[in-house]
């Protein structure tokens, strides 16, 4: 199996690139942000619980996120591989993911990390906020909070994969297609 962690700060382009990766490599998408937004729109208990964290740009507690991903992995049958998008966002989540994949006898192949500087992130998210309808895209304070949560809580996840020799940084600034080409070069080197 080909199991990819697509990593990067909010606004780095993970959603855009994951669509292209999925169609090229036939991977199963697990985006925790999308899963939470689906719960929110359906008004489930999980959605209600997650909303207060998401609206402020804070992380949903690990046990909630891990439980949701566990269900998703377990209900998925035989697939070519998974792409994890927006997950893991803490070292505890990364450890849990390794264990979940161990139970399917398949490891993470590599982490592709999109790198974009803060000012560009802020501009992109504010632009997206004009029509995304996402509460967390609407104010500069919330956006800045997401960027600092990323630095404090999520960046250590990159170290986790560096220690496993599975870290592949990519410049996330440029045309969508040229970034995608660079991503594919890395992914092809995993196989
Ligand atoms: P972005 O990368 O643009 O910030 P996402 O769609 O990945 O947005 O996530 C939106 C929000 O959902 C996060 O700010 C957080 O509140 C919650 N969330 C998503 N994934 C996770 C996760 N793995 N751990 C904790 N919270 C998460």
mmCIF file of N, CA, C and O and ligand atoms in Angstrom, residues 8-12 14 31-34 36-37 50 53-62 65 68-69 85-90 93 125 128 134 136-137 146, ligand 1:
data_model
loop_
_atom_site.group_PDB
_atom_site.id
_atom_site.type_symbol
_atom_site.label_atom_id
_atom_site.label_comp_id
_atom_site.label_asym_id
_atom_site.label_seq_id
_atom_site.Cartn_x
_atom_site.Cartn_y
_atom_site.Cartn_z
ATOM 1 N N UNK A 8 1.244 20.296 6.374
ATOM 2 C CA UNK A 8 1.524 21.698 6.089
ATOM 3 C C UNK A 8 0.615 22.585 6.914
ATOM 4 O O UNK A 8 -0.410 22.135 7.418
ATOM 5 N N UNK A 9 0.968 23.860 7.023
ATOM 6 C CA UNK A 9 0.153 24.788 7.810
ATOM 7 C C UNK A 9 -1.205 25.023 7.147
ATOM 8 O O UNK A 9 -1.392 24.689 5.973
ATOM 9 N N UNK A 10 -2.164 25.634 7.889
ATOM 10 C CA UNK A 10 -3.440 25.971 7.274
ATOM 11 C C UNK A 10 -3.209 26.891 6.091
ATOM 12 O O UNK A 10 -2.410 27.821 6.173
ATOM 13 N N UNK A 11 -3.887 26.598 4.988
ATOM 14 C CA UNK A 11 -3.740 27.436 3.802
ATOM 15 C C UNK A 11 -2.587 27.029 2.899
ATOM 16 O O UNK A 11 -2.322 27.678 1.891
ATOM 17 N N UNK A 12 -1.908 25.920 3.212
ATOM 18 C CA UNK A 12 -0.748 25.516 2.416
ATOM 19 C C UNK A 12 -1.140 24.892 1.077
ATOM 20 O O UNK A 12 -0.301 24.739 0.195
ATOM 21 N N UNK A 14 -3.221 21.876 1.005
ATOM 22 C CA UNK A 14 -3.368 20.427 1.187
ATOM 23 C C UNK A 14 -4.624 19.897 0.477
ATOM 24 O O UNK A 14 -4.584 18.858 -0.156
ATOM 25 N N UNK A 31 -9.520 13.145 5.474
ATOM 26 C CA UNK A 31 -9.286 14.531 5.891
ATOM 27 C C UNK A 31 -10.088 14.765 7.162
ATOM 28 O O UNK A 31 -11.328 14.760 7.133
ATOM 29 N N UNK A 32 -9.395 14.954 8.271
ATOM 30 C CA UNK A 32 -10.129 15.126 9.535
ATOM 31 C C UNK A 32 -10.928 16.433 9.531
ATOM 32 O O UNK A 32 -12.033 16.474 10.072
ATOM 33 N N UNK A 33 -10.408 17.489 8.873
ATOM 34 C CA UNK A 33 -11.170 18.743 8.777
ATOM 35 C C UNK A 33 -12.489 18.506 8.030
ATOM 36 O O UNK A 33 -13.558 18.935 8.475
ATOM 37 N N UNK A 34 -12.404 17.795 6.890
ATOM 38 C CA UNK A 34 -13.628 17.502 6.118
ATOM 39 C C UNK A 34 -14.586 16.628 6.930
ATOM 40 O O UNK A 34 -15.795 16.838 6.900
ATOM 41 N N UNK A 36 -14.882 16.454 10.185
ATOM 42 C CA UNK A 36 -15.534 17.282 11.224
ATOM 43 C C UNK A 36 -16.594 18.186 10.608
ATOM 44 O O UNK A 36 -17.675 18.355 11.161
ATOM 45 N N UNK A 37 -16.279 18.793 9.452
ATOM 46 C CA UNK A 37 -17.273 19.690 8.825
ATOM 47 C C UNK A 37 -18.520 18.919 8.399
ATOM 48 O O UNK A 37 -19.628 19.431 8.469
ATOM 49 N N UNK A 50 -17.019 19.215 18.349
ATOM 50 C CA UNK A 50 -15.854 19.757 17.624
ATOM 51 C C UNK A 50 -16.000 21.252 17.329
ATOM 52 O O UNK A 50 -15.006 21.974 17.265
ATOM 53 N N UNK A 53 -14.109 24.104 19.176
ATOM 54 C CA UNK A 53 -12.661 24.132 18.933
ATOM 55 C C UNK A 53 -12.386 24.687 17.534
ATOM 56 O O UNK A 53 -11.527 25.538 17.333
ATOM 57 N N UNK A 54 -13.128 24.162 16.562
ATOM 58 C CA UNK A 54 -12.864 24.534 15.164
ATOM 59 C C UNK A 54 -13.098 26.015 14.915
ATOM 60 O O UNK A 54 -12.302 26.670 14.243
ATOM 61 N N UNK A 55 -14.187 26.541 15.446
ATOM 62 C CA UNK A 55 -14.508 27.945 15.178
ATOM 63 C C UNK A 55 -13.405 28.880 15.647
ATOM 64 O O UNK A 55 -13.181 29.934 15.063
ATOM 65 N N UNK A 56 -12.713 28.487 16.722
ATOM 66 C CA UNK A 56 -11.637 29.338 17.242
ATOM 67 C C UNK A 56 -10.277 28.994 16.643
ATOM 68 O O UNK A 56 -9.287 29.655 16.939
ATOM 69 N N UNK A 57 -10.233 27.918 15.869
ATOM 70 C CA UNK A 57 -8.951 27.522 15.290
ATOM 71 C C UNK A 57 -8.082 26.750 16.267
ATOM 72 O O UNK A 57 -6.868 26.666 16.101
ATOM 73 N N UNK A 58 -8.718 26.166 17.297
ATOM 74 C CA UNK A 58 -7.968 25.322 18.232
ATOM 75 C C UNK A 58 -8.109 23.859 17.819
ATOM 76 O O UNK A 58 -9.014 23.509 17.052
ATOM 77 N N UNK A 59 -7.242 23.005 18.363
ATOM 78 C CA UNK A 59 -7.316 21.586 18.005
ATOM 79 C C UNK A 59 -8.429 20.897 18.780
ATOM 80 O O UNK A 59 -8.619 21.136 19.977
ATOM 81 N N UNK A 60 -9.130 20.016 18.097
ATOM 82 C CA UNK A 60 -10.092 19.143 18.749
ATOM 83 C C UNK A 60 -9.260 18.139 19.573
ATOM 84 O O UNK A 60 -8.172 17.741 19.137
ATOM 85 N N UNK A 61 -9.727 17.747 20.782
ATOM 86 C CA UNK A 61 -8.907 16.857 21.616
ATOM 87 C C UNK A 61 -8.508 15.555 20.893
ATOM 88 O O UNK A 61 -9.297 15.002 20.122
ATOM 89 N N UNK A 62 -7.275 15.119 21.182
ATOM 90 C CA UNK A 62 -6.714 13.944 20.492
ATOM 91 C C UNK A 62 -7.640 12.733 20.512
ATOM 92 O O UNK A 62 -7.801 12.060 19.494
ATOM 93 N N UNK A 65 -10.350 12.952 17.894
ATOM 94 C CA UNK A 65 -9.847 12.848 16.516
ATOM 95 C C UNK A 65 -9.423 11.408 16.227
ATOM 96 O O UNK A 65 -9.771 10.832 15.188
ATOM 97 N N UNK A 68 -12.293 9.041 15.730
ATOM 98 C CA UNK A 68 -12.966 9.243 14.440
ATOM 99 C C UNK A 68 -12.150 8.608 13.302
ATOM 100 O O UNK A 68 -12.714 7.942 12.420
ATOM 101 N N UNK A 69 -10.827 8.766 13.345
ATOM 102 C CA UNK A 69 -9.974 8.191 12.295
ATOM 103 C C UNK A 69 -9.977 6.666 12.393
ATOM 104 O O UNK A 69 -10.013 5.961 11.377
ATOM 105 N N UNK A 85 -4.874 13.838 5.497
ATOM 106 C CA UNK A 85 -4.821 15.275 5.196
ATOM 107 C C UNK A 85 -5.347 16.014 6.435
ATOM 108 O O UNK A 85 -6.488 15.819 6.843
ATOM 109 N N UNK A 86 -4.471 16.806 7.056
ATOM 110 C CA UNK A 86 -4.875 17.494 8.294
ATOM 111 C C UNK A 86 -4.761 16.596 9.513
ATOM 112 O O UNK A 86 -5.219 16.945 10.599
ATOM 113 N N UNK A 87 -4.156 15.459 9.348
ATOM 114 C CA UNK A 87 -3.973 14.463 10.410
ATOM 115 C C UNK A 87 -2.718 13.668 10.063
ATOM 116 O O UNK A 87 -2.553 13.324 8.888
ATOM 117 N N UNK A 88 -1.850 13.331 10.998
ATOM 118 C CA UNK A 88 -1.851 13.717 12.401
ATOM 119 C C UNK A 88 -1.401 15.165 12.621
ATOM 120 O O UNK A 88 -0.535 15.667 11.927
ATOM 121 N N UNK A 89 -1.991 15.795 13.634
ATOM 122 C CA UNK A 89 -1.672 17.183 13.967
ATOM 123 C C UNK A 89 -0.980 17.306 15.319
ATOM 124 O O UNK A 89 -0.643 18.422 15.726
ATOM 125 N N UNK A 90 -0.803 16.209 16.010
ATOM 126 C CA UNK A 90 -0.020 16.191 17.249
ATOM 127 C C UNK A 90 0.806 14.901 17.230
ATOM 128 O O UNK A 90 0.471 13.956 16.491
ATOM 129 N N UNK A 93 -1.238 11.917 18.047
ATOM 130 C CA UNK A 93 -2.006 11.419 16.900
ATOM 131 C C UNK A 93 -1.116 10.608 15.958
ATOM 132 O O UNK A 93 -1.542 9.594 15.402
ATOM 133 N N UNK A 125 -5.803 32.419 3.091
ATOM 134 C CA UNK A 125 -6.975 32.026 3.901
ATOM 135 C C UNK A 125 -8.025 33.130 3.880
ATOM 136 O O UNK A 125 -9.221 32.855 3.754
ATOM 137 N N UNK A 128 -9.781 32.809 0.631
ATOM 138 C CA UNK A 128 -10.684 31.656 0.659
ATOM 139 C C UNK A 128 -11.922 31.960 1.502
ATOM 140 O O UNK A 128 -13.023 31.524 1.184
ATOM 141 N N UNK A 134 -16.444 29.298 6.078
ATOM 142 C CA UNK A 134 -15.868 28.737 7.305
ATOM 143 C C UNK A 134 -15.633 29.835 8.335
ATOM 144 O O UNK A 134 -14.933 30.808 8.054
ATOM 145 N N UNK A 136 -13.704 29.815 10.763
ATOM 146 C CA UNK A 136 -12.280 29.938 11.096
ATOM 147 C C UNK A 136 -11.470 30.622 9.995
ATOM 148 O O UNK A 136 -10.291 30.889 10.165
ATOM 149 N N UNK A 137 -12.097 30.907 8.845
ATOM 150 C CA UNK A 137 -11.404 31.634 7.768
ATOM 151 C C UNK A 137 -11.722 33.127 7.803
ATOM 152 O O UNK A 137 -11.235 33.880 6.974
ATOM 153 N N UNK A 146 -4.616 29.881 14.363
ATOM 154 C CA UNK A 146 -4.366 28.590 13.699
ATOM 155 C C UNK A 146 -2.898 28.439 13.339
ATOM 156 O O UNK A 146 -2.335 27.359 13.460
HETATM 157 P P1 LIG B 1 -6.891 24.030 7.939
HETATM 158 O O1 LIG B 1 -5.763 23.115 7.584
HETATM 159 O O2 LIG B 1 -7.292 24.930 6.814
HETATM 160 O O3 LIG B 1 -6.696 24.796 9.216
HETATM 161 P P2 LIG B 1 -8.715 21.737 8.418
HETATM 162 O O4 LIG B 1 -9.876 21.634 7.526
HETATM 163 O O5 LIG B 1 -7.658 20.713 8.299
HETATM 164 O O6 LIG B 1 -8.184 23.216 8.194
HETATM 165 O O7 LIG B 1 -9.189 21.763 9.961
HETATM 166 C C1 LIG B 1 -10.134 22.665 10.447
HETATM 167 C C2 LIG B 1 -10.238 22.545 11.966
HETATM 168 O O8 LIG B 1 -10.692 21.218 12.318
HETATM 169 C C3 LIG B 1 -8.942 22.723 12.747
HETATM 170 O O9 LIG B 1 -8.629 24.078 12.998
HETATM 171 C C4 LIG B 1 -9.266 21.949 14.037
HETATM 172 O O10 LIG B 1 -10.118 22.671 14.892
HETATM 173 C C5 LIG B 1 -10.068 20.760 13.515
HETATM 174 N N1 LIG B 1 -9.172 19.629 13.180
HETATM 175 C C6 LIG B 1 -9.006 19.088 11.957
HETATM 176 N N2 LIG B 1 -8.128 18.079 11.986
HETATM 177 C C7 LIG B 1 -7.716 17.983 13.280
HETATM 178 C C8 LIG B 1 -6.799 17.144 13.968
HETATM 179 N N3 LIG B 1 -6.115 16.184 13.327
HETATM 180 N N4 LIG B 1 -6.627 17.331 15.301
HETATM 181 C C9 LIG B 1 -7.313 18.274 15.964
HETATM 182 N N5 LIG B 1 -8.182 19.111 15.383
HETATM 183 C C10 LIG B 1 -8.394 18.963 14.054
#
